[in-house]
Tab-separated table of C-alpha atoms in Angstrom:
chain	number	residue	atom	x	y	z
W	1	UNK	CA	0.000	0.000	0.000
W	2	UNK	CA	1.488	3.329	-1.016
W	3	UNK	CA	0.983	6.315	1.253
W	4	UNK	CA	2.484	9.131	-0.853
W	5	UNK	CA	-0.670	11.217	-0.377
W	6	UNK	CA	0.309	11.667	3.274
W	7	UNK	CA	3.209	13.983	2.483
W	8	UNK	CA	6.193	11.655	1.992
W	9	UNK	CA	8.621	12.485	-0.827
W	10	UNK	CA	9.151	8.774	-1.289
W	11	UNK	CA	6.406	6.137	-1.401
W	12	UNK	CA	5.962	4.278	1.855
W	13	UNK	CA	4.981	0.650	1.552
W	14	UNK	CA	3.298	-1.394	4.252
W	15	UNK	CA	4.529	-4.963	4.650
W	16	UNK	CA	1.931	-7.689	4.298
W	17	UNK	CA	2.239	-9.830	7.425
W	18	UNK	CA	4.015	-7.065	9.297
W	19	UNK	CA	7.343	-6.825	11.048
W	20	UNK	CA	7.263	-10.343	12.514
W	21	UNK	CA	6.916	-12.098	9.152
W	22	UNK	CA	9.505	-9.821	7.570
W	23	UNK	CA	11.955	-10.441	10.437
W	24	UNK	CA	11.534	-14.195	10.123
W	25	UNK	CA	12.463	-14.073	6.415
W	26	UNK	CA	15.158	-11.393	6.607
W	27	UNK	CA	16.657	-11.281	10.125
W	28	UNK	CA	19.794	-9.553	8.801
W	29	UNK	CA	17.701	-6.508	7.788
W	30	UNK	CA	16.002	-6.158	11.165
W	31	UNK	CA	16.649	-2.980	13.155
W	32	UNK	CA	15.092	-1.132	16.057
W	33	UNK	CA	16.279	2.190	14.650
W	34	UNK	CA	13.487	4.411	13.360
W	35	UNK	CA	15.307	7.522	12.144
W	36	UNK	CA	18.501	7.556	10.114
W	37	UNK	CA	20.791	10.494	9.453
W	38	UNK	CA	21.769	11.135	5.790
W	39	UNK	CA	25.289	9.768	6.346
W	40	UNK	CA	23.837	6.612	7.914
W	41	UNK	CA	21.536	6.185	4.898
W	42	UNK	CA	24.582	6.367	2.586
W	43	UNK	CA	26.264	3.579	4.563
W	44	UNK	CA	23.337	1.141	4.502
W	45	UNK	CA	24.145	-2.150	2.811
W	46	UNK	CA	22.142	-2.818	-0.326
W	47	UNK	CA	20.849	-6.234	-1.298
W	48	UNK	CA	19.892	-7.804	-4.630
W	49	UNK	CA	16.292	-7.733	-5.826
W	50	UNK	CA	14.218	-10.804	-4.986
W	51	UNK	CA	12.557	-12.137	-8.152
W	52	UNK	CA	11.334	-15.525	-6.890
W	53	UNK	CA	10.961	-15.512	-3.088
W	54	UNK	CA	13.899	-17.246	-1.458
W	55	UNK	CA	15.122	-18.733	-4.761
W	56	UNK	CA	16.144	-16.178	-7.386
W	57	UNK	CA	17.754	-12.752	-7.013
W	58	UNK	CA	19.155	-10.217	-9.471
W	59	UNK	CA	21.883	-7.778	-8.541
W	60	UNK	CA	24.970	-5.850	-9.542
W	61	UNK	CA	28.628	-6.921	-9.631
W	62	UNK	CA	29.372	-5.430	-6.209
W	63	UNK	CA	26.562	-7.509	-4.690
W	64	UNK	CA	27.645	-10.588	-6.635
W	65	UNK	CA	31.107	-10.277	-5.084
W	66	UNK	CA	30.060	-9.337	-1.523
W	67	UNK	CA	30.537	-12.007	1.136
W	68	UNK	CA	27.713	-10.610	3.327
W	69	UNK	CA	25.237	-11.107	0.449
W	70	UNK	CA	26.304	-14.724	-0.054
W	71	UNK	CA	25.963	-15.390	3.687
W	72	UNK	CA	22.775	-13.457	4.476
W	73	UNK	CA	20.771	-14.647	1.458
W	74	UNK	CA	22.342	-18.129	1.492
W	75	UNK	CA	23.330	-17.795	-2.168
W	76	UNK	CA	24.679	-21.065	-3.545
W	77	UNK	CA	24.479	-20.582	-7.305
W	78	UNK	CA	25.786	-17.582	-9.225
W	79	UNK	CA	25.385	-16.456	-12.802
W	80	UNK	CA	27.887	-13.730	-13.617
W	81	UNK	CA	26.769	-11.762	-16.682
W	82	UNK	CA	29.751	-9.378	-16.499
W	83	UNK	CA	32.547	-9.543	-19.039
W	84	UNK	CA	35.076	-9.641	-16.176
W	85	UNK	CA	35.241	-12.654	-13.843
W	86	UNK	CA	35.029	-10.565	-10.636
W	87	UNK	CA	36.903	-10.786	-7.356
W	88	UNK	CA	34.768	-13.230	-5.385
W	89	UNK	CA	35.043	-16.038	-7.922
W	90	UNK	CA	38.312	-16.076	-9.779
W	91	UNK	CA	37.287	-19.009	-11.972
W	92	UNK	CA	34.139	-20.856	-12.992
W	93	UNK	CA	33.112	-23.812	-10.848
W	94	UNK	CA	29.951	-25.791	-10.205
W	95	UNK	CA	28.509	-22.896	-8.192
W	96	UNK	CA	29.267	-20.274	-10.872
W	97	UNK	CA	28.246	-19.828	-14.477
W	98	UNK	CA	30.083	-16.980	-16.199
W	99	UNK	CA	28.273	-15.558	-19.220
W	100	UNK	CA	30.671	-13.186	-20.971
W	101	UNK	CA	28.445	-10.834	-22.964
W	102	UNK	CA	29.183	-7.192	-23.742
W	103	UNK	CA	26.489	-4.587	-23.045
W	104	UNK	CA	25.905	-4.030	-26.764
W	105	UNK	CA	22.658	-4.259	-28.751
W	106	UNK	CA	24.218	-6.741	-31.181
W	107	UNK	CA	25.651	-9.010	-28.443
W	108	UNK	CA	24.114	-12.501	-28.473
W	109	UNK	CA	22.725	-13.088	-24.990
W	110	UNK	CA	20.157	-15.509	-26.399
W	111	UNK	CA	22.840	-18.149	-27.060
W	112	UNK	CA	23.327	-18.528	-23.281
W	113	UNK	CA	19.692	-18.571	-22.172
W	114	UNK	CA	19.076	-22.330	-22.368
W	115	UNK	CA	22.207	-23.173	-20.381
W	116	UNK	CA	21.393	-20.493	-17.784
W	117	UNK	CA	17.806	-21.778	-17.421
W	118	UNK	CA	19.107	-25.313	-16.830
W	119	UNK	CA	21.547	-23.955	-14.225
W	120	UNK	CA	18.774	-22.087	-12.378
W	121	UNK	CA	16.388	-25.069	-12.626
W	122	UNK	CA	18.998	-27.388	-11.083
W	123	UNK	CA	19.410	-25.097	-8.093
W	124	UNK	CA	15.681	-24.370	-7.799
W	125	UNK	CA	14.822	-28.094	-7.745
W	126	UNK	CA	17.354	-28.555	-4.927
W	127	UNK	CA	15.817	-25.616	-3.017
W	128	UNK	CA	19.020	-23.603	-3.394
W	129	UNK	CA	19.249	-19.857	-3.978
W	130	UNK	CA	20.651	-18.320	-7.180
W	131	UNK	CA	21.944	-14.781	-7.742
W	132	UNK	CA	22.185	-13.495	-11.306
W	133	UNK	CA	24.332	-10.391	-11.546
W	134	UNK	CA	25.843	-7.997	-14.069
W	135	UNK	CA	27.885	-4.820	-13.805
W	136	UNK	CA	24.999	-2.504	-12.839
W	137	UNK	CA	22.320	-5.156	-12.308
W	138	UNK	CA	19.827	-3.445	-14.613
W	139	UNK	CA	20.308	-4.934	-18.098
W	140	UNK	CA	22.141	-8.227	-18.788
W	141	UNK	CA	21.227	-9.870	-15.479
W	142	UNK	CA	17.637	-8.622	-15.675
W	143	UNK	CA	17.318	-9.880	-19.256
W	144	UNK	CA	18.613	-13.301	-18.197
W	145	UNK	CA	16.137	-13.462	-15.300
W	146	UNK	CA	13.294	-12.339	-17.559
W	147	UNK	CA	14.214	-15.093	-20.035
W	148	UNK	CA	14.174	-17.594	-17.174
W	149	UNK	CA	10.699	-16.467	-16.073
W	150	UNK	CA	9.451	-16.852	-19.655
W	151	UNK	CA	11.006	-20.341	-19.746
W	152	UNK	CA	9.823	-21.398	-16.299
W	153	UNK	CA	6.299	-19.936	-16.193
W	154	UNK	CA	5.663	-19.664	-19.962
W	155	UNK	CA	4.883	-15.977	-19.412
W	156	UNK	CA	4.676	-13.476	-22.245
W	157	UNK	CA	7.221	-10.683	-22.500
W	158	UNK	CA	4.630	-8.247	-21.121
W	159	UNK	CA	3.913	-10.466	-18.092
W	160	UNK	CA	7.626	-10.856	-17.403
W	161	UNK	CA	8.224	-7.123	-17.848
W	162	UNK	CA	5.370	-6.277	-15.455
W	163	UNK	CA	6.709	-8.709	-12.840
W	164	UNK	CA	10.270	-7.378	-13.155
W	165	UNK	CA	9.083	-3.746	-12.894
W	166	UNK	CA	7.044	-4.657	-9.810
W	167	UNK	CA	10.175	-6.119	-8.200
W	168	UNK	CA	12.441	-3.227	-9.193
W	169	UNK	CA	11.526	-0.002	-10.960
W	170	UNK	CA	15.111	0.776	-12.018
W	171	UNK	CA	15.535	-2.078	-14.541
W	172	UNK	CA	16.755	-1.052	-17.986
W	173	UNK	CA	17.233	-4.123	-20.214
W	174	UNK	CA	19.126	-3.399	-23.401
W	175	UNK	CA	16.613	-3.175	-26.273
W	176	UNK	CA	18.771	-5.473	-28.414
W	177	UNK	CA	18.639	-8.190	-25.722
W	178	UNK	CA	14.871	-7.954	-25.254
W	179	UNK	CA	14.251	-8.187	-29.012
W	180	UNK	CA	16.254	-11.417	-29.353
W	181	UNK	CA	14.142	-14.562	-29.845
W	182	UNK	CA	14.014	-16.899	-26.845
């Protein structure tokens, strides 16, 4: 429920189930602090966006390489959509799939979709959490997650887009990626 009519510059959302349910799912985000100073707000840790509750997240390269993210969200599978391998994982292993695709309209992200979907399915069937990340976490990783949702749920592009926008308003998939056939 958005309460922007009540004078807030930013929309305020009310949690369904309240603080207790939220705390049970995300104890690492729990705080008793009500007011934060601007400097404290700048120092807050950010977390990836939850796409499928407790199973699939999308984030940026900093989050994909942050130990606290791996620990707090219990991430066990990683799909790195950055060109660079990153610091956290120096080489590909069973827990990491590295998809090296440039952020260019003509880059072929579609060629990797089937393999990425199989990777996510394997982890999902085992009840394990997957993080898909790219440099900024708004294009390549989002496109890969959208392709997975189309594969998994047989959703249309519009349904996937609506779901992704509901999860995170700052997504910006590269037009060339979205137009590729899946």
